[in-house]
XYZ file of C-alpha atoms in Angstrom:
620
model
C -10.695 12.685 12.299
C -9.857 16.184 13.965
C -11.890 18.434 13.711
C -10.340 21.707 13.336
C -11.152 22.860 16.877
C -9.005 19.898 17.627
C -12.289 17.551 18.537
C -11.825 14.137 16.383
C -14.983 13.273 14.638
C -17.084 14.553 16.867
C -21.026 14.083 16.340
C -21.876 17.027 13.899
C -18.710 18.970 14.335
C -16.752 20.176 11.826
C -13.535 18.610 11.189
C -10.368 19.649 9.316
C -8.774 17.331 6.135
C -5.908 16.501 8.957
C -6.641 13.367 10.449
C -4.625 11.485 12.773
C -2.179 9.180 11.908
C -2.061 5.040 11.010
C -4.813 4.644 13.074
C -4.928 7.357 15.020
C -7.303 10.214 15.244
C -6.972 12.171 18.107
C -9.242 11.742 21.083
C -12.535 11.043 21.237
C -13.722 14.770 21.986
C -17.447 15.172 21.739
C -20.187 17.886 21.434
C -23.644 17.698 23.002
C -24.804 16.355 19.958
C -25.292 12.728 19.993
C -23.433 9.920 17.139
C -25.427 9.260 14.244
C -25.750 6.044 14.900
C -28.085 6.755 17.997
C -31.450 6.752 16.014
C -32.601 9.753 18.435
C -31.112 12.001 20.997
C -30.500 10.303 24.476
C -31.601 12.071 27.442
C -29.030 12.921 30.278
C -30.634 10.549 32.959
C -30.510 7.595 30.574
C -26.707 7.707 30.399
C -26.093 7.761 33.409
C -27.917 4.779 34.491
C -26.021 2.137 32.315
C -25.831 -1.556 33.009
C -22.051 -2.031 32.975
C -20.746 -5.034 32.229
C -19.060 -7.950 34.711
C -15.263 -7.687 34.336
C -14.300 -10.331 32.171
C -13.422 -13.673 34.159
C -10.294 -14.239 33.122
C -8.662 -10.569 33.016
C -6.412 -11.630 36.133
C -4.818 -13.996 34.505
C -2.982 -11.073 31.970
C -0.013 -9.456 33.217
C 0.044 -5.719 33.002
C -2.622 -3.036 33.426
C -3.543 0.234 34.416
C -3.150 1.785 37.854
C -4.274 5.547 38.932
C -0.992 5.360 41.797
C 1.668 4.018 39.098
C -0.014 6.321 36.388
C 2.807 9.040 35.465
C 1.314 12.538 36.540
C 2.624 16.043 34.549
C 1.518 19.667 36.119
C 0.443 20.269 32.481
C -2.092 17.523 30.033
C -0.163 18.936 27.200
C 2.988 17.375 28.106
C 1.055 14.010 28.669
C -0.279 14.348 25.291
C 3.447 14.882 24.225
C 4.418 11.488 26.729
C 1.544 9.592 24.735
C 2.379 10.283 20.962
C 6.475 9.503 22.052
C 5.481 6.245 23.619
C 3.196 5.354 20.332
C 5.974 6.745 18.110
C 8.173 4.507 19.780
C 5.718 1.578 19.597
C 5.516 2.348 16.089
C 8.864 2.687 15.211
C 9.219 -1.367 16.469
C 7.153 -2.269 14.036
C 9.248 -1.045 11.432
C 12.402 -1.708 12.571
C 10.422 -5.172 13.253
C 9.118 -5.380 9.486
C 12.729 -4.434 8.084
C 15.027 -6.624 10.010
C 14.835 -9.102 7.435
C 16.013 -7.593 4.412
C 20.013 -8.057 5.331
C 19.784 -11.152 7.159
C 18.490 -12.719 4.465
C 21.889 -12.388 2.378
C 24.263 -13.343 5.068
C 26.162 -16.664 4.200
C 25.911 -17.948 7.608
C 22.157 -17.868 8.332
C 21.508 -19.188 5.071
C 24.142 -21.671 6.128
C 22.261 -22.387 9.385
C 18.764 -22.531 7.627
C 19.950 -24.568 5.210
C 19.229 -22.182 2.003
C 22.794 -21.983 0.583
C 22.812 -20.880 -2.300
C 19.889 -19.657 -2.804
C 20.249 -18.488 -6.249
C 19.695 -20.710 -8.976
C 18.040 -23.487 -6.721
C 14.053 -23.145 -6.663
C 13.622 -24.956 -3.421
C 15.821 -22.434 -1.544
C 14.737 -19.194 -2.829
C 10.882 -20.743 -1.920
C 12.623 -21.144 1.538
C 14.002 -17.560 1.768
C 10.455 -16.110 0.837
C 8.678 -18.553 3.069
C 10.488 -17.334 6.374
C 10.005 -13.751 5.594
C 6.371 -14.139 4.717
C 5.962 -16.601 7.650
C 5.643 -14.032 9.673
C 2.618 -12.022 8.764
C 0.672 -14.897 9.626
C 1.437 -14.379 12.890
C 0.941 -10.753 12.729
C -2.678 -11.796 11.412
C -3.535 -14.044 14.423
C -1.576 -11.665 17.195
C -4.222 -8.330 15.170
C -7.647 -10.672 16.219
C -6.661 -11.561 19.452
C -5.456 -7.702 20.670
C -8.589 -6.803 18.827
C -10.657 -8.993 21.240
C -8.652 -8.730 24.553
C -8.210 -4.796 23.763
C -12.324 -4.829 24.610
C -12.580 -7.711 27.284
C -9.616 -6.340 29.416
C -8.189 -2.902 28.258
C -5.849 -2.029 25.911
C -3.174 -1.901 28.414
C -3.007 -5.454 28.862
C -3.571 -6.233 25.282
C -0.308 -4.380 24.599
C 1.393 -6.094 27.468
C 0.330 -9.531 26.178
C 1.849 -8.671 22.533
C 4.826 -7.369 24.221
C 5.277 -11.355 25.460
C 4.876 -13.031 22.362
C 6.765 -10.412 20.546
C 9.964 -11.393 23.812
C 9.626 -14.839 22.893
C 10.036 -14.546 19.255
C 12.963 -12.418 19.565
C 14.433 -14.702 21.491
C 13.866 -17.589 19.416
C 15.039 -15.837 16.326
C 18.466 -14.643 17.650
C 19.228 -18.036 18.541
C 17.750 -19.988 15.840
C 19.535 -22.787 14.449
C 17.594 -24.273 11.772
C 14.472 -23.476 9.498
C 11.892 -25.174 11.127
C 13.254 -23.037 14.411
C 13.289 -19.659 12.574
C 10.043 -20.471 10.824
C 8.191 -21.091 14.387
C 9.868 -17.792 16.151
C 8.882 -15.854 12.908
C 5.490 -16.730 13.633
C 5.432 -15.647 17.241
C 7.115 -12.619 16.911
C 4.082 -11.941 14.634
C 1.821 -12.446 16.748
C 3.480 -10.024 19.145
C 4.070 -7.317 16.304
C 0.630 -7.827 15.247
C -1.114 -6.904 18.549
C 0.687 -4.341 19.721
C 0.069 -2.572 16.195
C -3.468 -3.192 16.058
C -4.007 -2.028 19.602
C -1.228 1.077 20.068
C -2.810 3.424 17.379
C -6.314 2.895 18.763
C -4.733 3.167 22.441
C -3.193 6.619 21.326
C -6.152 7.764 19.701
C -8.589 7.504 22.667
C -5.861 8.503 25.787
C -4.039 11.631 23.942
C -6.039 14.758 23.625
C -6.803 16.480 20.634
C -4.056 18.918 19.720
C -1.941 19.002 16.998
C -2.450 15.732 15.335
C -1.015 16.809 11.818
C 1.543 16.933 12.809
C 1.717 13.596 14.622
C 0.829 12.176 11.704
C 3.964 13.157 10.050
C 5.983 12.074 13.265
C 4.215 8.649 13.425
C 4.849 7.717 10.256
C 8.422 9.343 10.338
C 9.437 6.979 12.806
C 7.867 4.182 11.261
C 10.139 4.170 8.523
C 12.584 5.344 10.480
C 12.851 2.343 12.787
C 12.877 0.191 9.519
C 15.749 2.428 8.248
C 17.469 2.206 11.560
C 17.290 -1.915 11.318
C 18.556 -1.790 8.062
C 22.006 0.389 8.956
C 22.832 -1.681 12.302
C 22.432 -5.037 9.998
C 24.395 -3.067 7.139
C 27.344 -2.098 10.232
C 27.048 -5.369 11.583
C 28.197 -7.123 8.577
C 31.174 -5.424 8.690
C 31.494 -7.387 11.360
C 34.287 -10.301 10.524
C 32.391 -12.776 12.991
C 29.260 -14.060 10.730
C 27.193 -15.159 13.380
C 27.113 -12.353 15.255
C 26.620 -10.036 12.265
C 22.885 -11.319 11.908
C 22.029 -12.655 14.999
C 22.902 -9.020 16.793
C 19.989 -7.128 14.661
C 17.370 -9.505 15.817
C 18.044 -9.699 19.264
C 18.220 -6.097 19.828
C 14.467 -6.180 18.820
C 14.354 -6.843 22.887
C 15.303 -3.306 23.816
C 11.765 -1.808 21.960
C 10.221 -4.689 23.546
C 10.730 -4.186 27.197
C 10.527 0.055 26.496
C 6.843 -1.084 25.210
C 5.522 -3.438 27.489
C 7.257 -2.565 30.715
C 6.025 2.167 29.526
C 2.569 0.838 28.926
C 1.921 0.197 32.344
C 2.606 3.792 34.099
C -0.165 5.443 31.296
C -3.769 6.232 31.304
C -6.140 3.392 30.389
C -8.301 4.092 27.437
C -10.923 6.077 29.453
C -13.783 5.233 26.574
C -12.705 1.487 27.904
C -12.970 2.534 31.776
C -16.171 3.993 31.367
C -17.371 0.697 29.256
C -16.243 -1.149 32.153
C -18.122 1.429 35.031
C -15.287 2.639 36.244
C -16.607 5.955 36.247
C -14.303 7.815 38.359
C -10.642 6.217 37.168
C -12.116 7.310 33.146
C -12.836 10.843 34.682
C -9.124 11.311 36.494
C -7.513 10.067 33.213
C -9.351 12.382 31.316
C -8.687 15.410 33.761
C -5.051 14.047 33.164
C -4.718 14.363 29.123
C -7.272 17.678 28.649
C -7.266 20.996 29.113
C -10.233 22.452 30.157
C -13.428 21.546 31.208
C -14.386 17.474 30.467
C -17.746 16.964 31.385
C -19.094 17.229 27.532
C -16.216 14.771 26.590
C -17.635 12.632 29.407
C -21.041 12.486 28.110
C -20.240 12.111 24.770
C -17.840 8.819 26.384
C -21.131 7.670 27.920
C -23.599 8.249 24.787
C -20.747 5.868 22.640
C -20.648 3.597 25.497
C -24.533 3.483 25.957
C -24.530 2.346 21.931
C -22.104 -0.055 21.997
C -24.001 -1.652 24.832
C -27.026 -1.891 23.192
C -25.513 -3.251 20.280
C -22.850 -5.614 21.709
C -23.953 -8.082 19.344
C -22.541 -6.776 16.586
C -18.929 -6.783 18.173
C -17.873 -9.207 16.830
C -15.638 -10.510 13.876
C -18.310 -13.230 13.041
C -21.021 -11.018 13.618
C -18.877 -8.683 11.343
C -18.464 -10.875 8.558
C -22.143 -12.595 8.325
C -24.176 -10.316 9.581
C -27.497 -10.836 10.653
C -28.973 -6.708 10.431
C -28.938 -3.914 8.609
C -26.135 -2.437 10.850
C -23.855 -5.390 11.042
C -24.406 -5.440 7.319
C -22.923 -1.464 7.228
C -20.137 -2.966 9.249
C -18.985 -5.834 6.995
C -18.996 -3.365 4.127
C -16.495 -0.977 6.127
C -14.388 -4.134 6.971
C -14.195 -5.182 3.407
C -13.328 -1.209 2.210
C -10.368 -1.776 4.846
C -8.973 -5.109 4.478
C -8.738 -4.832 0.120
C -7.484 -1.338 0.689
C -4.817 -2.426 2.835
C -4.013 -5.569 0.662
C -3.660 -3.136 -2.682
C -0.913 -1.173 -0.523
C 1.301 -3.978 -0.792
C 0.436 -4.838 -4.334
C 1.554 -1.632 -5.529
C 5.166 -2.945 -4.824
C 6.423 -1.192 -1.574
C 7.490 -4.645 -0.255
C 9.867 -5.433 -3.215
C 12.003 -2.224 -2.400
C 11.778 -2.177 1.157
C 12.373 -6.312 2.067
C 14.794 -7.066 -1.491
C 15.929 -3.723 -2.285
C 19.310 -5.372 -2.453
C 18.468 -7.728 -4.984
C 16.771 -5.108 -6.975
C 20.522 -3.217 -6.921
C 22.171 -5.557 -7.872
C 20.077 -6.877 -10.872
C 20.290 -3.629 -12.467
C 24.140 -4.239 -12.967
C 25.554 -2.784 -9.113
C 27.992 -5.068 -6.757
C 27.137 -6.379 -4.040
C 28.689 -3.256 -1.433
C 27.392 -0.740 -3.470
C 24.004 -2.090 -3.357
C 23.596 -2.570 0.282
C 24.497 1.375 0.646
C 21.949 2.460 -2.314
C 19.287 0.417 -0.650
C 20.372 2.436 2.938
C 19.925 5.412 1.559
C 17.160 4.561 -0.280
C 15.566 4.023 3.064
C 16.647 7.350 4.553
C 14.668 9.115 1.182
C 11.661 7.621 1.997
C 11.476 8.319 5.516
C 11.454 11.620 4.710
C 9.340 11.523 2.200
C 6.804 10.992 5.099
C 6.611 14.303 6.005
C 4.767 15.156 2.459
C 2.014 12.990 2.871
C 0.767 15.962 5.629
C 0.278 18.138 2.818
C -1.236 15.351 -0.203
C -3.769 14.069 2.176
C -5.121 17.623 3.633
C -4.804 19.611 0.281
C -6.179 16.616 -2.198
C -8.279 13.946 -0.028
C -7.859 10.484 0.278
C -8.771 9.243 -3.257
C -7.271 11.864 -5.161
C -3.872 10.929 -3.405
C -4.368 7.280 -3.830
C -5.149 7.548 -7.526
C -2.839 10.173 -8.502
C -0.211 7.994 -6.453
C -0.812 4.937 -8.170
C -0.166 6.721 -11.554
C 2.708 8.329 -10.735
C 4.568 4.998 -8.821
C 2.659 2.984 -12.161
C 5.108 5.109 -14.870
C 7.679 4.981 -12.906
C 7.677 1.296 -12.383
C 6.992 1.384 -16.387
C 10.298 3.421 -16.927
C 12.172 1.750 -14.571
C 11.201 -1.759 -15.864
C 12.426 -0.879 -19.374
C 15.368 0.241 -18.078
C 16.508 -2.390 -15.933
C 16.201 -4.769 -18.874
C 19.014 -2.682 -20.579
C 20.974 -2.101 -17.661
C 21.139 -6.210 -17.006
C 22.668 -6.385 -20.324
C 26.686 -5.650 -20.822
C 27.508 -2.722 -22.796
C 28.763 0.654 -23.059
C 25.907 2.415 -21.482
C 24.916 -0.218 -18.515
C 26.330 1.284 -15.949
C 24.428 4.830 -16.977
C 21.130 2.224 -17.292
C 21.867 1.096 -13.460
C 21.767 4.529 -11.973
C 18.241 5.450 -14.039
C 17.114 2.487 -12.588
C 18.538 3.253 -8.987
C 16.952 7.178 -9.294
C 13.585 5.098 -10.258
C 13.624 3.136 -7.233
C 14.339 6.435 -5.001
C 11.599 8.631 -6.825
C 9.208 5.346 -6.606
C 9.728 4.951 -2.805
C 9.456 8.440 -1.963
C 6.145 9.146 -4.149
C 4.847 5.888 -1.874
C 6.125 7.520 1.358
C 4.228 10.515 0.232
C 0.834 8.942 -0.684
C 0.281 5.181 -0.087
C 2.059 4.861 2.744
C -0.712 6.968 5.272
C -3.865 6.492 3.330
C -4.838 2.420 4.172
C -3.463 3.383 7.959
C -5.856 6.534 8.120
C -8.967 5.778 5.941
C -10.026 2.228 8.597
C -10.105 5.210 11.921
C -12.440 7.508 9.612
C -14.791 4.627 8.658
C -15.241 2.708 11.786
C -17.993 3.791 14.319
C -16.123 4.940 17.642
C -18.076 1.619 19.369
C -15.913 -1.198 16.844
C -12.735 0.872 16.623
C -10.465 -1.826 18.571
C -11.989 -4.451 15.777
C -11.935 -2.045 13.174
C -8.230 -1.677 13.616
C -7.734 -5.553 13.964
C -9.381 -5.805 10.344
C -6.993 -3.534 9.331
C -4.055 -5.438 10.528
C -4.834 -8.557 8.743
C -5.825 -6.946 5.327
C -1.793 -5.803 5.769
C -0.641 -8.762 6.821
C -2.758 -10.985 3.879
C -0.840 -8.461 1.279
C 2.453 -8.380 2.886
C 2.726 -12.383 3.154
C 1.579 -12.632 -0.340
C 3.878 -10.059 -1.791
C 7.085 -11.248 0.081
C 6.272 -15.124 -0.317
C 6.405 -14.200 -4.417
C 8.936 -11.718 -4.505
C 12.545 -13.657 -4.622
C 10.181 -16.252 -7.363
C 10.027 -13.213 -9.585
C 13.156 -11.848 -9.263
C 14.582 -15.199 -10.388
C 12.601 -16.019 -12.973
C 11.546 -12.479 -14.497
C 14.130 -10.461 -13.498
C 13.511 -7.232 -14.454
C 10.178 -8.097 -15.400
C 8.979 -7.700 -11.526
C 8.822 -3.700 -12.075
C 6.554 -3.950 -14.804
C 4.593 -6.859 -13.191
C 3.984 -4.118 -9.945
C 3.472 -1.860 -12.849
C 0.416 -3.717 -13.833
C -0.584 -4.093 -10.316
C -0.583 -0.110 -9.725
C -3.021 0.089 -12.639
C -5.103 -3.012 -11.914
C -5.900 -0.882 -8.177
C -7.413 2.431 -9.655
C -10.161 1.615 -10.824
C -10.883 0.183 -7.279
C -10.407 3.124 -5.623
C -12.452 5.740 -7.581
C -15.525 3.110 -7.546
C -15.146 1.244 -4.205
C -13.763 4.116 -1.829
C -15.974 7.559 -0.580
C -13.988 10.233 0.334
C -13.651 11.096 3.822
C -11.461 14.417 3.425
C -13.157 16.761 5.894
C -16.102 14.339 7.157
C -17.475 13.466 10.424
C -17.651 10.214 11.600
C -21.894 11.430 11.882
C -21.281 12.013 7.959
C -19.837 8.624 7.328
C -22.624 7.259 8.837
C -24.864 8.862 6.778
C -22.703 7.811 3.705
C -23.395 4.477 4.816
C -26.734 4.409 5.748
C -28.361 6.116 2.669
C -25.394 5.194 0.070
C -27.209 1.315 -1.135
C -24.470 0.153 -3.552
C -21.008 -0.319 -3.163
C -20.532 1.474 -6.458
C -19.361 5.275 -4.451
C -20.998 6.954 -7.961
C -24.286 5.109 -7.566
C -24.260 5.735 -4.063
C -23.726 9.052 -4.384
C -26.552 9.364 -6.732
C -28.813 7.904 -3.961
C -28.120 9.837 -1.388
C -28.827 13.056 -3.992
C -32.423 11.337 -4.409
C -32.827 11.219 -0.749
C -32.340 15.188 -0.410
C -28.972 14.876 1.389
C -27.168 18.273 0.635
C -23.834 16.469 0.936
C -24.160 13.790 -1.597
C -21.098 13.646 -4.151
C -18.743 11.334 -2.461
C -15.788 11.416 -4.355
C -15.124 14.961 -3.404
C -13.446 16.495 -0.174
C -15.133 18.223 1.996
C -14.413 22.007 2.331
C -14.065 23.980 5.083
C -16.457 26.220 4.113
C -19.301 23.769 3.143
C -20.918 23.017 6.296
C -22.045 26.558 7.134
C -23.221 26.559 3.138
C -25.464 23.325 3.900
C -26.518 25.250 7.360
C -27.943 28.067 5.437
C -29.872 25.852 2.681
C -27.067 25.826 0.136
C -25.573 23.427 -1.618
C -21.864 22.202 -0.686
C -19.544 22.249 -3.527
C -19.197 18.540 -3.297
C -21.962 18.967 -5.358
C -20.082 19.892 -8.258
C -21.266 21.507 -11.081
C -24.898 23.480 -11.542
C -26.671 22.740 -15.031
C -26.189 26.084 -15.603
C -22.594 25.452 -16.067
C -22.600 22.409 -17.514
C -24.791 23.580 -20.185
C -22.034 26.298 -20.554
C -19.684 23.824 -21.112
C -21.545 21.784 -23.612
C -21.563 25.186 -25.833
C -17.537 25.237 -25.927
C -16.255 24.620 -29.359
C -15.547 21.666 -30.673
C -12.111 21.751 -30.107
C -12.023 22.499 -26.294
C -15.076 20.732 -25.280
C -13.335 17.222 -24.716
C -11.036 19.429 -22.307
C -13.750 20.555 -20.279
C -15.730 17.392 -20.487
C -12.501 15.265 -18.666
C -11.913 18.415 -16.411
C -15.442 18.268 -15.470
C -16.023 14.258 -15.236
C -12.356 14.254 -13.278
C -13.442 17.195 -10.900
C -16.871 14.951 -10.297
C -15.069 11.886 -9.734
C -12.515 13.885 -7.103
C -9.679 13.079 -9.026
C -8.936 17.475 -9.336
């Protein structure tokens, strides 16, 4: 998280509500203070007398890698830190052109010819076969996120992103030239794999190389390009269809996924390694050039601080590990699997609030609320031209309201909507005089619905994994992150053309039900981390006790932890408060006021009660 001196989480500084981006958060700056999770302060000499690790044995065998003479060098850091966040924009804009490829290809008559789904509606084994090669996929993207995860720490995440880069080449390949199912089905699955590592390890890449500057508004440019490479997949398919030659119309948009491809793995290789990952390593010197190459100023504190994280993640190397992460065997492995859990079901409720639906079968969803066929290709297009922009909004919900006020208020509004929109769709799928009036309700739904996601769901699961993870797990933490998506997004888009078959227009009010089942989840499950260090988090975690964010709350109050209500955001006033033996207004109320409240009259009382209780619970 940046702090707003610029310095991401650093140990005991103070950082802004403007974090960095999917899983990005800036650098890793740091102050002489040492990470929480250091039970005491380590002394200079002990730091730098580490006992390095051997090189892992079979690192040569990877293509790819950093090199300090192939390394691009600028006069000024600042425009390497603009070189970085292009090259991850980039990166990230693959995945979504990656994750949106599908949605027209699936309609053309002669790949459903070739995978032998024709016609696909009215016959249950074929629309099981549609949803089965979409969802195929994420599968893949779940095996390719635990691998990068792993080879990101044995051998750099250089070469992890050149090793997705492969498998993403080869799937491409096999998926332009597919020919039947069982082809299609396999190449879905290692382009996934590809996809999978190169977004679990890109974001955590970006984070540690780039410095610290401006990272708001990365966030809006990451995310920007995210949806707008799926956007941009979705016109070329849309142009290519105009196409009179079939083949060519869907075969075109899928191998052109091999221009990103060779842009990412080939670019990876003339930037800085991940100098947290050089210095893990003892390579020392190389960690110190790349750092001299991305900051401005003087580095030795950010060196130190590299080498205090390192020193911990030595000592604790056991705990690096996804076993070790799931069963753990201490207290701190134990604080680990709770973190992994917060971001895996987080990620998985992001795709059961619906998103998938509108951006994978927005066409369907067109055309069963009464629009042909043309007309619903172009509403989808633009559909997906609103919601990239809608991006740019979720800057201002995440620093202004936190992380759970967004995410609940979100939910609401997309939950109504859905409501509304599932009403109306039933109407609009009937004839009559006032169908076609019914369609476009249901088409301004589906534009309000995506860009209120764009604007609060879409960041949050992305962002809340980089602010809960200790600096020592990030690679893994990110790898978590990737399968909790994938899990949600296979499930979703396996389901989806069953529902729109059989329910119709009951699949908005099914997601409808979904967006409320999640609420509750995230005011009780999820602490805000709005303006928090990564020391605070710690401390959240340490001295919280229940998974219940109320009850822990409540414990860390008994402890005598000034900063113990954590459903509220952080100010940017409250740390000084807490320095000079106040209390934070995270707090919330004094008894003082409350019993001022309880003397309201009888008829505004139950309006200050839910102001009060909602203000607690960091809902206002």
């Amino acid at each position: 998280m940046v702090s707003k001196h610029g310095n991401p989480r650093d140990e005991g500084a103070r950082p802004s509500s403007a974090s960095g981006p999917t899983m990005t958060r800036g650098t890793d700056h740091f102050d002489e203070k040492p990470d929480s999770s250091l039970s005491e302060p380590v002394k200079e000499e002990e730091v730098d007398n580490l006992n390095y690790p051997q090189p892992w044995k079979f690192e040569k065998w990877f293509l790819g890698g950093y090199s300090q003479k192939r390394m691009l060098k600028f006069k000024n850091p600042k425009t390497m830190y603009y070189a970085i966040n292009l090259f991850a924009g980039v990166a990230i804009m693959f995945y979504g052109y990656d994750q949106g490829v599908m949605s027209q290809v699936n309609l053309n008559p002669d790949y459903q010819e070739h995978m032998g789904i024709a016609p696909v509606t009215g016959n249950s084994r074929h629309v099981a076969a549609e949803g089965g090669i979409v969802a195929v996929y994420y599968i893949g993207t779940l095996i390719g996120a635990l691998l990068a995860g792993s080879l990101a720490d044995r051998c750099g995440r250089i070469k992890a992103v050149v090793f997705g880069s492969m498998w993403a080449l080869l799937g491409a390949v096999l998926q332009a030239s597919a020919y039947n199912i069982a082809w299609m089905c396999c190449a879905r699955v290692i382009a996934g794999v590809g996809v999978g590592a190169i977004d679990c390890v890109i974001p955590v890449w970006s984070a540690e190389v780039s410095s610290h500057q401006a990272r708001g508004a990365f966030l809006a440019l990451e995310f920007f390009m995210n949806i707008g490479g799926l956007a941009l997949a979705y016109w070329i398919e849309y142009f290519a269809y105009l196409n009179p030659n079939k083949v060519m119309a869907w075969r075109t948009p899928l191998a052109l996924q091999i221009i990103f491809i060779f842009i990412i793995g080939i670019g990876i290789n003339f930037f800085p390694e991940s100098p947290r990952w050089l210095m893990k390593m003892g390579r020392e010197q190389e960690s110190r050039s790349v750092l001299e190459a991305t900051r401005e100023g003087n580095i030795e504190k950010e060196l130190k601080g590299i080498k205090r994280v390192v020193k911990f993640e030595l000592e604790t190397s056991t705990a690096n590990h996804y076993v070790s992460m799931l069963f753990p065997k201490d207290r701190y492995a134990k604080q680990l699997r709770w973190r992994v859990v917060l971001a895996v079901w987080l990620q998985i409720m992001q795709e059961l609030v619906g998103i998938g639906v509108i951006t994978v079968y927005a066409v369907d969803l067109f055309e069963g609320a009464g629009f042909s066929t043309e007309l619903s290709k172009l509403l989808a297009g633009f559909n997906n031209i609103s919601y990239m922009f809608s991006v740019i909004f979720a800057v201002i919900t995440l620093d202004k309201f936190g992380r759970r006020s967004t995410m609940v208020w979100g939910a609401v509004a997309m939950a109504l909507i859905l409501l509304i929109g599932g009403i109306l769709d039933q109407k609009a799928q009937k004839k009559g005089p006032k169908q076609k009036q019914y369609g476009a309700a249901v088409a301004a739904l589906v534009f309000f619905y995506t860009a209120t996601f764009g604007a609060t769901w879409l960041t949050t699961p992305w962002l809340y994994p980089t602010e809960i993870f200790p600096l020592n797990v990030r690679a893994k933490g990110g790898a978590w992150s990737v399968v909790g998506w994938s899990i949600g997004n296979g499930v979703v888009t396996m389901i989806t053309p069953f529902l729109f078959q059989s329910i119709s227009y009951g699949t908005l009010l099914l997601f409808f039900g979904l967006n409320i089942f999640c609420i509750p989840f995230v005011i009780l499950l999820y602490p805000e981390t709005a303006g928090r260090s990564l020391e605070q988090m710690d401390t959240f975690f340490d001295n919280g006790g229940s998974w219940n964010v109320f009850k822990a709350s409540h414990n860390i109050r008994d402890k005598g932890i000034a900063d113990w209500r954590w459903t509220k955001k952080m100010q940017e006033d409250d740390d000084a408060e807490m320095e000079q033996g106040g209390v934070p207004d995270t707090a919330g109320q004094s008894p003082e006021q409350d019993e001022k409240d309880a003397r309201q009259s009888w008829k505004k009382r139950p309006i200050y009660t839910f102001r009060r209780k909602a203000s607690n619970a960091g809902l206002m």
